[in-house]
Amino acid sequence: MSQKSVDFFFDVGSPASYLAWTQIGALCRDAGATLVYKPMLLGGVFQATGNASPATVPAKGRYTFTDFDRFARRYDVPLHRNPHFPINTLAYMRAITGMQMRHPERFEAFTQAVFDAIWVQSLNLNDPQIAATALADADYPPDLVQGLINDAEVKARLKTVTEEAVARGVFGAPTMFVGDEMFFGQDRLEWVKEALAAP
């Protein structure tokens, strides 16, 4: 029997993606499954599908973050509401894609650093200077990051993965696939686990 895998589509501007990120690695390791990271641009997905952030509906946005707080406590991970939300993640998702392509050994740590800056430190990553300082403090110098952001092949890769996501039915983040079965949201990790355990 071939080893199962999980395709994990995410964007760092999504608190649900952050919560899923904190769990998905261990879940796949425990299941003996391959984890395939698929950084995408959530704004591009929203544009293509007509979807929008829950925060655009105030009551829904307030409830959603309350629910995220519950999951953060369950997962025993830090989560702080970012007063600068929403964050324009185009540059960050390009940098993450570029790190995956050019420096794969640093991909997970770099992605974690960006998630932490947004959802743990609550930094205003809409401010390029604050972002540059935060990433430099995490040992990612501005010239390295900017080089990845400006890389034409990186830009094309992010666009391709985002288009792939839409073609597969993705409308939000995080979205996970086990084979052709799609699971949307960090609150569906138990279903992912069951799908990996199925014969």
PDB file of C-alpha atoms in Angstrom:
ATOM      1  CA  MET A   1       0.000   0.000   0.000  1.00  0.00           C
ATOM      2  CA  SER A   2       1.410   3.383  -0.988  1.00  0.00           C
ATOM      3  CA  GLN A   3       2.033   6.011   1.656  1.00  0.00           C
ATOM      4  CA  LYS A   4      -0.716   8.600   2.000  1.00  0.00           C
ATOM      5  CA  SER A   5      -0.050  12.300   1.811  1.00  0.00           C
ATOM      6  CA  VAL A   6      -1.705  15.562   2.846  1.00  0.00           C
ATOM      7  CA  ASP A   7      -1.677  18.607   0.575  1.00  0.00           C
ATOM      8  CA  PHE A   8      -1.810  21.619   2.903  1.00  0.00           C
ATOM      9  CA  PHE A   9      -2.904  24.883   1.257  1.00  0.00           C
ATOM     10  CA  PHE A  10      -2.347  27.885   3.522  1.00  0.00           C
ATOM     11  CA  ASP A  11      -1.729  31.629   3.792  1.00  0.00           C
ATOM     12  CA  VAL A  12      -0.009  33.266   6.772  1.00  0.00           C
ATOM     13  CA  GLY A  13      -2.660  35.983   6.927  1.00  0.00           C
ATOM     14  CA  SER A  14      -5.188  33.379   8.064  1.00  0.00           C
ATOM     15  CA  PRO A  15      -5.335  32.676  11.815  1.00  0.00           C
ATOM     16  CA  ALA A  16      -6.977  29.344  11.013  1.00  0.00           C
ATOM     17  CA  SER A  17      -3.967  28.485   8.852  1.00  0.00           C
ATOM     18  CA  TYR A  18      -1.697  29.340  11.772  1.00  0.00           C
ATOM     19  CA  LEU A  19      -3.631  27.048  14.104  1.00  0.00           C
ATOM     20  CA  ALA A  20      -3.582  24.207  11.579  1.00  0.00           C
ATOM     21  CA  TRP A  21       0.134  24.787  10.949  1.00  0.00           C
ATOM     22  CA  THR A  22       0.853  24.163  14.642  1.00  0.00           C
ATOM     23  CA  GLN A  23      -0.761  20.711  14.436  1.00  0.00           C
ATOM     24  CA  ILE A  24      -0.467  19.348  10.914  1.00  0.00           C
ATOM     25  CA  GLY A  25       3.196  18.324  11.090  1.00  0.00           C
ATOM     26  CA  ALA A  26       2.762  16.088  14.139  1.00  0.00           C
ATOM     27  CA  LEU A  27      -0.513  14.723  12.780  1.00  0.00           C
ATOM     28  CA  CYS A  28       1.185  13.597   9.569  1.00  0.00           C
ATOM     29  CA  ARG A  29       4.218  12.198  11.388  1.00  0.00           C
ATOM     30  CA  ASP A  30       2.003  10.169  13.710  1.00  0.00           C
ATOM     31  CA  ALA A  31       0.052   8.829  10.732  1.00  0.00           C
ATOM     32  CA  GLY A  32       3.183   8.040   8.726  1.00  0.00           C
ATOM     33  CA  ALA A  33       1.916  10.393   6.009  1.00  0.00           C
ATOM     34  CA  THR A  34       3.806  12.780   3.763  1.00  0.00           C
ATOM     35  CA  LEU A  35       3.016  16.460   4.329  1.00  0.00           C
ATOM     36  CA  VAL A  36       3.065  18.554   1.153  1.00  0.00           C
ATOM     37  CA  TYR A  37       3.066  22.277   1.900  1.00  0.00           C
ATOM     38  CA  LYS A  38       1.170  24.376  -0.639  1.00  0.00           C
ATOM     39  CA  PRO A  39       1.638  28.093   0.080  1.00  0.00           C
ATOM     40  CA  MET A  40      -1.019  30.025  -1.842  1.00  0.00           C
ATOM     41  CA  LEU A  41      -2.338  33.582  -1.994  1.00  0.00           C
ATOM     42  CA  LEU A  42      -5.632  33.672  -0.130  1.00  0.00           C
ATOM     43  CA  GLY A  43      -6.535  37.038  -1.644  1.00  0.00           C
ATOM     44  CA  GLY A  44      -6.269  35.477  -5.084  1.00  0.00           C
ATOM     45  CA  VAL A  45      -8.490  32.592  -4.001  1.00  0.00           C
ATOM     46  CA  PHE A  46     -11.076  35.021  -2.613  1.00  0.00           C
ATOM     47  CA  GLN A  47     -11.017  36.998  -5.850  1.00  0.00           C
ATOM     48  CA  ALA A  48     -11.447  33.894  -7.981  1.00  0.00           C
ATOM     49  CA  THR A  49     -14.227  32.358  -5.880  1.00  0.00           C
ATOM     50  CA  GLY A  50     -16.141  35.388  -4.615  1.00  0.00           C
ATOM     51  CA  ASN A  51     -15.410  34.436  -1.011  1.00  0.00           C
ATOM     52  CA  ALA A  52     -14.317  36.857   1.724  1.00  0.00           C
ATOM     53  CA  SER A  53     -12.860  36.826   5.213  1.00  0.00           C
ATOM     54  CA  PRO A  54     -15.322  36.169   8.083  1.00  0.00           C
ATOM     55  CA  ALA A  55     -14.083  39.491   9.484  1.00  0.00           C
ATOM     56  CA  THR A  56     -16.092  41.288   6.790  1.00  0.00           C
ATOM     57  CA  VAL A  57     -19.213  40.372   8.788  1.00  0.00           C
ATOM     58  CA  PRO A  58     -18.594  41.909  12.249  1.00  0.00           C
ATOM     59  CA  ALA A  59     -20.660  39.440  14.282  1.00  0.00           C
ATOM     60  CA  LYS A  60     -19.190  36.481  12.414  1.00  0.00           C
ATOM     61  CA  GLY A  61     -15.691  37.888  12.783  1.00  0.00           C
ATOM     62  CA  ARG A  62     -16.069  38.276  16.548  1.00  0.00           C
ATOM     63  CA  TYR A  63     -17.388  34.738  16.935  1.00  0.00           C
ATOM     64  CA  THR A  64     -14.736  33.255  14.675  1.00  0.00           C
ATOM     65  CA  PHE A  65     -11.929  34.703  16.769  1.00  0.00           C
ATOM     66  CA  THR A  66     -13.595  33.481  19.936  1.00  0.00           C
ATOM     67  CA  ASP A  67     -13.604  30.023  18.394  1.00  0.00           C
ATOM     68  CA  PHE A  68      -9.955  30.373  17.381  1.00  0.00           C
ATOM     69  CA  ASP A  69      -9.126  31.246  20.991  1.00  0.00           C
ATOM     70  CA  ARG A  70     -10.795  28.016  22.098  1.00  0.00           C
ATOM     71  CA  PHE A  71      -8.725  25.970  19.668  1.00  0.00           C
ATOM     72  CA  ALA A  72      -5.521  27.750  20.671  1.00  0.00           C
ATOM     73  CA  ARG A  73      -6.182  26.733  24.280  1.00  0.00           C
ATOM     74  CA  ARG A  74      -6.949  23.166  23.201  1.00  0.00           C
ATOM     75  CA  TYR A  75      -3.738  22.998  21.156  1.00  0.00           C
ATOM     76  CA  ASP A  76      -1.794  24.806  23.908  1.00  0.00           C
ATOM     77  CA  VAL A  77      -0.344  27.338  21.458  1.00  0.00           C
ATOM     78  CA  PRO A  78      -0.193  31.142  21.678  1.00  0.00           C
ATOM     79  CA  LEU A  79      -2.621  33.170  19.570  1.00  0.00           C
ATOM     80  CA  HIS A  80      -3.145  36.912  19.821  1.00  0.00           C
ATOM     81  CA  ARG A  81      -5.572  38.940  17.785  1.00  0.00           C
ATOM     82  CA  ASN A  82      -3.681  41.225  15.452  1.00  0.00           C
ATOM     83  CA  PRO A  83      -5.082  44.780  15.560  1.00  0.00           C
ATOM     84  CA  HIS A  84      -3.598  45.388  12.108  1.00  0.00           C
ATOM     85  CA  PHE A  85      -5.626  42.572  10.495  1.00  0.00           C
ATOM     86  CA  PRO A  86      -6.045  42.083   7.598  1.00  0.00           C
ATOM     87  CA  ILE A  87      -2.407  41.819   6.537  1.00  0.00           C
ATOM     88  CA  ASN A  88      -1.548  42.074   2.843  1.00  0.00           C
ATOM     89  CA  THR A  89       0.329  38.791   2.462  1.00  0.00           C
ATOM     90  CA  LEU A  90       1.424  38.930  -1.183  1.00  0.00           C
ATOM     91  CA  ALA A  91       5.072  39.681  -0.370  1.00  0.00           C
ATOM     92  CA  TYR A  92       5.152  37.169   2.479  1.00  0.00           C
ATOM     93  CA  MET A  93       3.621  34.336   0.488  1.00  0.00           C
ATOM     94  CA  ARG A  94       6.120  35.032  -2.306  1.00  0.00           C
ATOM     95  CA  ALA A  95       8.959  34.940   0.224  1.00  0.00           C
ATOM     96  CA  ILE A  96       7.641  31.689   1.722  1.00  0.00           C
ATOM     97  CA  THR A  97       7.252  30.153  -1.733  1.00  0.00           C
ATOM     98  CA  GLY A  98      10.749  31.321  -2.592  1.00  0.00           C
ATOM     99  CA  MET A  99      12.178  29.839   0.584  1.00  0.00           C
ATOM    100  CA  GLN A 100      10.483  26.533  -0.276  1.00  0.00           C
ATOM    101  CA  MET A 101      12.019  26.636  -3.759  1.00  0.00           C
ATOM    102  CA  ARG A 102      15.471  28.101  -3.079  1.00  0.00           C
ATOM    103  CA  HIS A 103      16.218  27.253   0.557  1.00  0.00           C
ATOM    104  CA  PRO A 104      13.983  24.296   1.474  1.00  0.00           C
ATOM    105  CA  GLU A 105      15.960  23.579   4.620  1.00  0.00           C
ATOM    106  CA  ARG A 106      14.853  26.985   5.978  1.00  0.00           C
ATOM    107  CA  PHE A 107      11.270  26.888   4.708  1.00  0.00           C
ATOM    108  CA  GLU A 108       9.499  25.669   7.848  1.00  0.00           C
ATOM    109  CA  ALA A 109      11.433  27.908  10.236  1.00  0.00           C
ATOM    110  CA  PHE A 110      10.902  30.954   8.020  1.00  0.00           C
ATOM    111  CA  THR A 111       7.180  30.274   7.689  1.00  0.00           C
ATOM    112  CA  GLN A 112       6.973  29.835  11.461  1.00  0.00           C
ATOM    113  CA  ALA A 113       8.719  33.193  11.919  1.00  0.00           C
ATOM    114  CA  VAL A 114       6.143  34.955   9.730  1.00  0.00           C
ATOM    115  CA  PHE A 115       3.220  33.225  11.452  1.00  0.00           C
ATOM    116  CA  ASP A 116       4.685  34.216  14.832  1.00  0.00           C
ATOM    117  CA  ALA A 117       5.155  37.833  13.788  1.00  0.00           C
ATOM    118  CA  ILE A 118       1.482  38.085  12.811  1.00  0.00           C
ATOM    119  CA  TRP A 119      -0.351  35.817  15.264  1.00  0.00           C
ATOM    120  CA  VAL A 120       1.895  35.731  18.331  1.00  0.00           C
ATOM    121  CA  GLN A 121       3.662  39.101  18.342  1.00  0.00           C
ATOM    122  CA  SER A 122       0.727  40.921  16.656  1.00  0.00           C
ATOM    123  CA  LEU A 123       3.103  43.008  14.550  1.00  0.00           C
ATOM    124  CA  ASN A 124       1.946  45.320  11.798  1.00  0.00           C
ATOM    125  CA  LEU A 125       3.428  43.524   8.814  1.00  0.00           C
ATOM    126  CA  ASN A 126       1.661  45.981   6.541  1.00  0.00           C
ATOM    127  CA  ASP A 127       4.605  48.238   7.486  1.00  0.00           C
ATOM    128  CA  PRO A 128       7.653  47.172   5.433  1.00  0.00           C
ATOM    129  CA  GLN A 129      10.124  48.504   8.015  1.00  0.00           C
ATOM    130  CA  ILE A 130       8.510  46.591  10.872  1.00  0.00           C
ATOM    131  CA  ALA A 131       8.449  43.467   8.723  1.00  0.00           C
ATOM    132  CA  ALA A 132      12.094  43.831   7.716  1.00  0.00           C
ATOM    133  CA  THR A 133      13.146  44.293  11.335  1.00  0.00           C
ATOM    134  CA  ALA A 134      11.113  41.317  12.557  1.00  0.00           C
ATOM    135  CA  LEU A 135      12.538  38.996   9.899  1.00  0.00           C
ATOM    136  CA  ALA A 136      16.076  40.279  10.365  1.00  0.00           C
ATOM    137  CA  ASP A 137      15.749  39.609  14.093  1.00  0.00           C
ATOM    138  CA  ALA A 138      14.803  36.027  13.163  1.00  0.00           C
ATOM    139  CA  ASP A 139      18.011  35.788  11.072  1.00  0.00           C
ATOM    140  CA  TYR A 140      16.436  36.440   7.663  1.00  0.00           C
ATOM    141  CA  PRO A 141      18.207  39.519   6.250  1.00  0.00           C
ATOM    142  CA  PRO A 142      16.249  41.938   4.026  1.00  0.00           C
ATOM    143  CA  ASP A 143      18.354  41.260   0.935  1.00  0.00           C
ATOM    144  CA  LEU A 144      17.614  37.523   1.130  1.00  0.00           C
ATOM    145  CA  VAL A 145      13.888  38.043   1.623  1.00  0.00           C
ATOM    146  CA  GLN A 146      13.575  40.777  -0.995  1.00  0.00           C
ATOM    147  CA  GLY A 147      15.452  38.677  -3.501  1.00  0.00           C
ATOM    148  CA  LEU A 148      12.906  35.898  -3.118  1.00  0.00           C
ATOM    149  CA  ILE A 149       9.976  38.334  -3.355  1.00  0.00           C
ATOM    150  CA  ASN A 150      11.313  39.742  -6.634  1.00  0.00           C
ATOM    151  CA  ASP A 151      12.224  36.361  -8.185  1.00  0.00           C
ATOM    152  CA  ALA A 152      10.155  35.877 -11.368  1.00  0.00           C
ATOM    153  CA  GLU A 153      10.086  32.085 -10.986  1.00  0.00           C
ATOM    154  CA  VAL A 154       8.872  32.439  -7.413  1.00  0.00           C
ATOM    155  CA  LYS A 155       6.081  34.788  -8.486  1.00  0.00           C
ATOM    156  CA  ALA A 156       5.031  32.316 -11.172  1.00  0.00           C
ATOM    157  CA  ARG A 157       5.082  29.408  -8.719  1.00  0.00           C
ATOM    158  CA  LEU A 158       2.842  31.185  -6.212  1.00  0.00           C
ATOM    159  CA  LYS A 159       0.401  32.043  -9.004  1.00  0.00           C
ATOM    160  CA  THR A 160       0.411  28.446 -10.240  1.00  0.00           C
ATOM    161  CA  VAL A 161      -0.263  26.964  -6.790  1.00  0.00           C
ATOM    162  CA  THR A 162      -3.049  29.484  -6.170  1.00  0.00           C
ATOM    163  CA  GLU A 163      -4.633  28.560  -9.501  1.00  0.00           C
ATOM    164  CA  GLU A 164      -4.238  24.876  -8.633  1.00  0.00           C
ATOM    165  CA  ALA A 165      -6.028  25.486  -5.349  1.00  0.00           C
ATOM    166  CA  VAL A 166      -8.974  27.153  -7.063  1.00  0.00           C
ATOM    167  CA  ALA A 167      -9.128  24.403  -9.691  1.00  0.00           C
ATOM    168  CA  ARG A 168      -9.345  21.799  -6.913  1.00  0.00           C
ATOM    169  CA  GLY A 169     -12.237  23.581  -5.238  1.00  0.00           C
ATOM    170  CA  VAL A 170     -10.401  25.593  -2.568  1.00  0.00           C
ATOM    171  CA  PHE A 171     -12.261  28.708  -1.394  1.00  0.00           C
ATOM    172  CA  GLY A 172     -10.464  29.503   1.863  1.00  0.00           C
ATOM    173  CA  ALA A 173      -7.565  28.647   4.145  1.00  0.00           C
ATOM    174  CA  PRO A 174      -6.430  26.309   5.377  1.00  0.00           C
ATOM    175  CA  THR A 175      -7.579  23.595   3.014  1.00  0.00           C
ATOM    176  CA  MET A 176      -6.213  20.070   3.114  1.00  0.00           C
ATOM    177  CA  PHE A 177      -6.508  17.169   0.708  1.00  0.00           C
ATOM    178  CA  VAL A 178      -6.051  13.479   1.362  1.00  0.00           C
ATOM    179  CA  GLY A 179      -6.196  12.103  -2.142  1.00  0.00           C
ATOM    180  CA  ASP A 180      -9.187  13.803  -3.730  1.00  0.00           C
ATOM    181  CA  GLU A 181     -10.998  14.351  -0.433  1.00  0.00           C
ATOM    182  CA  MET A 182     -11.018  18.003   0.639  1.00  0.00           C
ATOM    183  CA  PHE A 183     -11.137  19.310   4.215  1.00  0.00           C
ATOM    184  CA  PHE A 184     -11.569  23.037   4.874  1.00  0.00           C
ATOM    185  CA  GLY A 185     -10.593  24.689   8.128  1.00  0.00           C
ATOM    186  CA  GLN A 186      -8.353  23.933  11.084  1.00  0.00           C
ATOM    187  CA  ASP A 187     -11.388  22.472  12.851  1.00  0.00           C
ATOM    188  CA  ARG A 188     -11.377  19.583  10.359  1.00  0.00           C
ATOM    189  CA  LEU A 189      -8.038  18.115  11.406  1.00  0.00           C
ATOM    190  CA  GLU A 190      -9.760  15.147  13.056  1.00  0.00           C
ATOM    191  CA  TRP A 191     -11.330  14.309   9.708  1.00  0.00           C
ATOM    192  CA  VAL A 192      -7.899  14.506   8.073  1.00  0.00           C
ATOM    193  CA  LYS A 193      -6.588  12.119  10.713  1.00  0.00           C
ATOM    194  CA  GLU A 194      -9.443   9.700  10.037  1.00  0.00           C
ATOM    195  CA  ALA A 195      -8.861   9.851   6.292  1.00  0.00           C
ATOM    196  CA  LEU A 196      -5.196   9.008   6.800  1.00  0.00           C
ATOM    197  CA  ALA A 197      -6.117   6.060   9.017  1.00  0.00           C
ATOM    198  CA  ALA A 198      -8.671   4.656   6.576  1.00  0.00           C
ATOM    199  CA  PRO A 199      -7.610   1.535   4.643  1.00  0.00           C
TER     200      PRO A 199
END
